[in-house]
Short mmCIF file of C-alpha atoms in Angstrom, two decimals:
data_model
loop_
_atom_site.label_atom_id
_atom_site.label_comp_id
_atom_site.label_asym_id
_atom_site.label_seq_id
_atom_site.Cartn_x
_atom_site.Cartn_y
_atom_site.Cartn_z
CA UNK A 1176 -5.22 1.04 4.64
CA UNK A 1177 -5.45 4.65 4.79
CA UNK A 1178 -2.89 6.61 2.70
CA UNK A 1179 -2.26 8.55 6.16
CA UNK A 1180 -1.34 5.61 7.92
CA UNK A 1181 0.67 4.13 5.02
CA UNK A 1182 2.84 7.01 4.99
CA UNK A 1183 3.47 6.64 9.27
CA UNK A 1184 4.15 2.91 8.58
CA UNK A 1185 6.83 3.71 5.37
CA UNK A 1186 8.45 6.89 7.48
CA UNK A 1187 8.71 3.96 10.40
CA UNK A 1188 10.67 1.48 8.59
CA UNK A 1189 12.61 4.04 6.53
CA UNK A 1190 10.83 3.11 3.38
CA UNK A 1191 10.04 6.59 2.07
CA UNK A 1192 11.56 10.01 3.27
CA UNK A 1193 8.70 12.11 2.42
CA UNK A 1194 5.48 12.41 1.14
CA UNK A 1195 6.19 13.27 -2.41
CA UNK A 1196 8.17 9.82 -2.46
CA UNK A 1197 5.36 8.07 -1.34
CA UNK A 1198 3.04 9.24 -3.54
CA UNK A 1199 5.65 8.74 -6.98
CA UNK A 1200 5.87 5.19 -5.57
CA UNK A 1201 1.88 4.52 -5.46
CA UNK A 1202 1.20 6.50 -8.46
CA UNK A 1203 3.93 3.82 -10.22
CA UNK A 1204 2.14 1.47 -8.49
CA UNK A 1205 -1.67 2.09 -9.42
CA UNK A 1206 -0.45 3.03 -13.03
CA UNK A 1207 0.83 -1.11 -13.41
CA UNK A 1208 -2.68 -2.10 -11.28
CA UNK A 1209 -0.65 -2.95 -8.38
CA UNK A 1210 -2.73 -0.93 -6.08
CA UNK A 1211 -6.23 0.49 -6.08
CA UNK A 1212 -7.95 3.06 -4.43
CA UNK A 1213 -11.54 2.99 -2.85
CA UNK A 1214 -13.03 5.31 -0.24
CA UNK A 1215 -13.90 3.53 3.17
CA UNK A 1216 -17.59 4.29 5.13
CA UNK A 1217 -15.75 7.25 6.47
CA UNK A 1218 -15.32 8.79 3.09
CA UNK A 1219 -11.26 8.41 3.43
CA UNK A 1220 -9.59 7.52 0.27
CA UNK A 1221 -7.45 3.42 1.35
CA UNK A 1222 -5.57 1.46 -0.84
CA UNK A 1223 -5.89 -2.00 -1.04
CA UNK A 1224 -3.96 -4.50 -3.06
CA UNK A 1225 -6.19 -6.84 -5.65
CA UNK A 1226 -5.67 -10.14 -5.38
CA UNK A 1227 -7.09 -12.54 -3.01
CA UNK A 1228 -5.70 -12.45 0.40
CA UNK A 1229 -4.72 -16.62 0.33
CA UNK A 1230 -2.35 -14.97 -2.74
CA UNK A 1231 -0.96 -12.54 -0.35
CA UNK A 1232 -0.27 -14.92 2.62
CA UNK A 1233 1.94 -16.91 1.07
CA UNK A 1234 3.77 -13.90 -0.50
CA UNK A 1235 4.69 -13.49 2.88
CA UNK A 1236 5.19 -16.59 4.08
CA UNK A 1237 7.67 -16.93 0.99
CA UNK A 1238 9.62 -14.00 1.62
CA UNK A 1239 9.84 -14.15 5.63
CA UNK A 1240 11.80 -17.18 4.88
#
């Protein structure tokens, strides 16, 4: 995901209040190898979480309930 579009998405859902917060919160997050960063055929900079996605479905599935 873009780190444009991330930030639209947070703002959305009252996540983050700014950009600055944002980027703290992913900095945290790429220091602990949460997140990673890799630049799409566009040249844009997205993050993207490492683990495989079967991991990250039932992440959700487990906390939606």
């Amino acid at each position: 995901m873009p780190v444009n579009n991330l930030y639209a998405t947070c703002r959305e859902r009252f996540l983050v209040s700014s950009q600055i917060t944002l980027n703290s919160h992913l900095t945290e997050f790429k220091d602990h190898d949460l997140v990673k960063t890799r630049r799409d055929t566009e040249g844009q900079d997205c993050l993207y979480i490492p683990i495989p996605n079967e991991v990250l479905e039932n992440i959700i599935k487990d906390t939606s309930q």
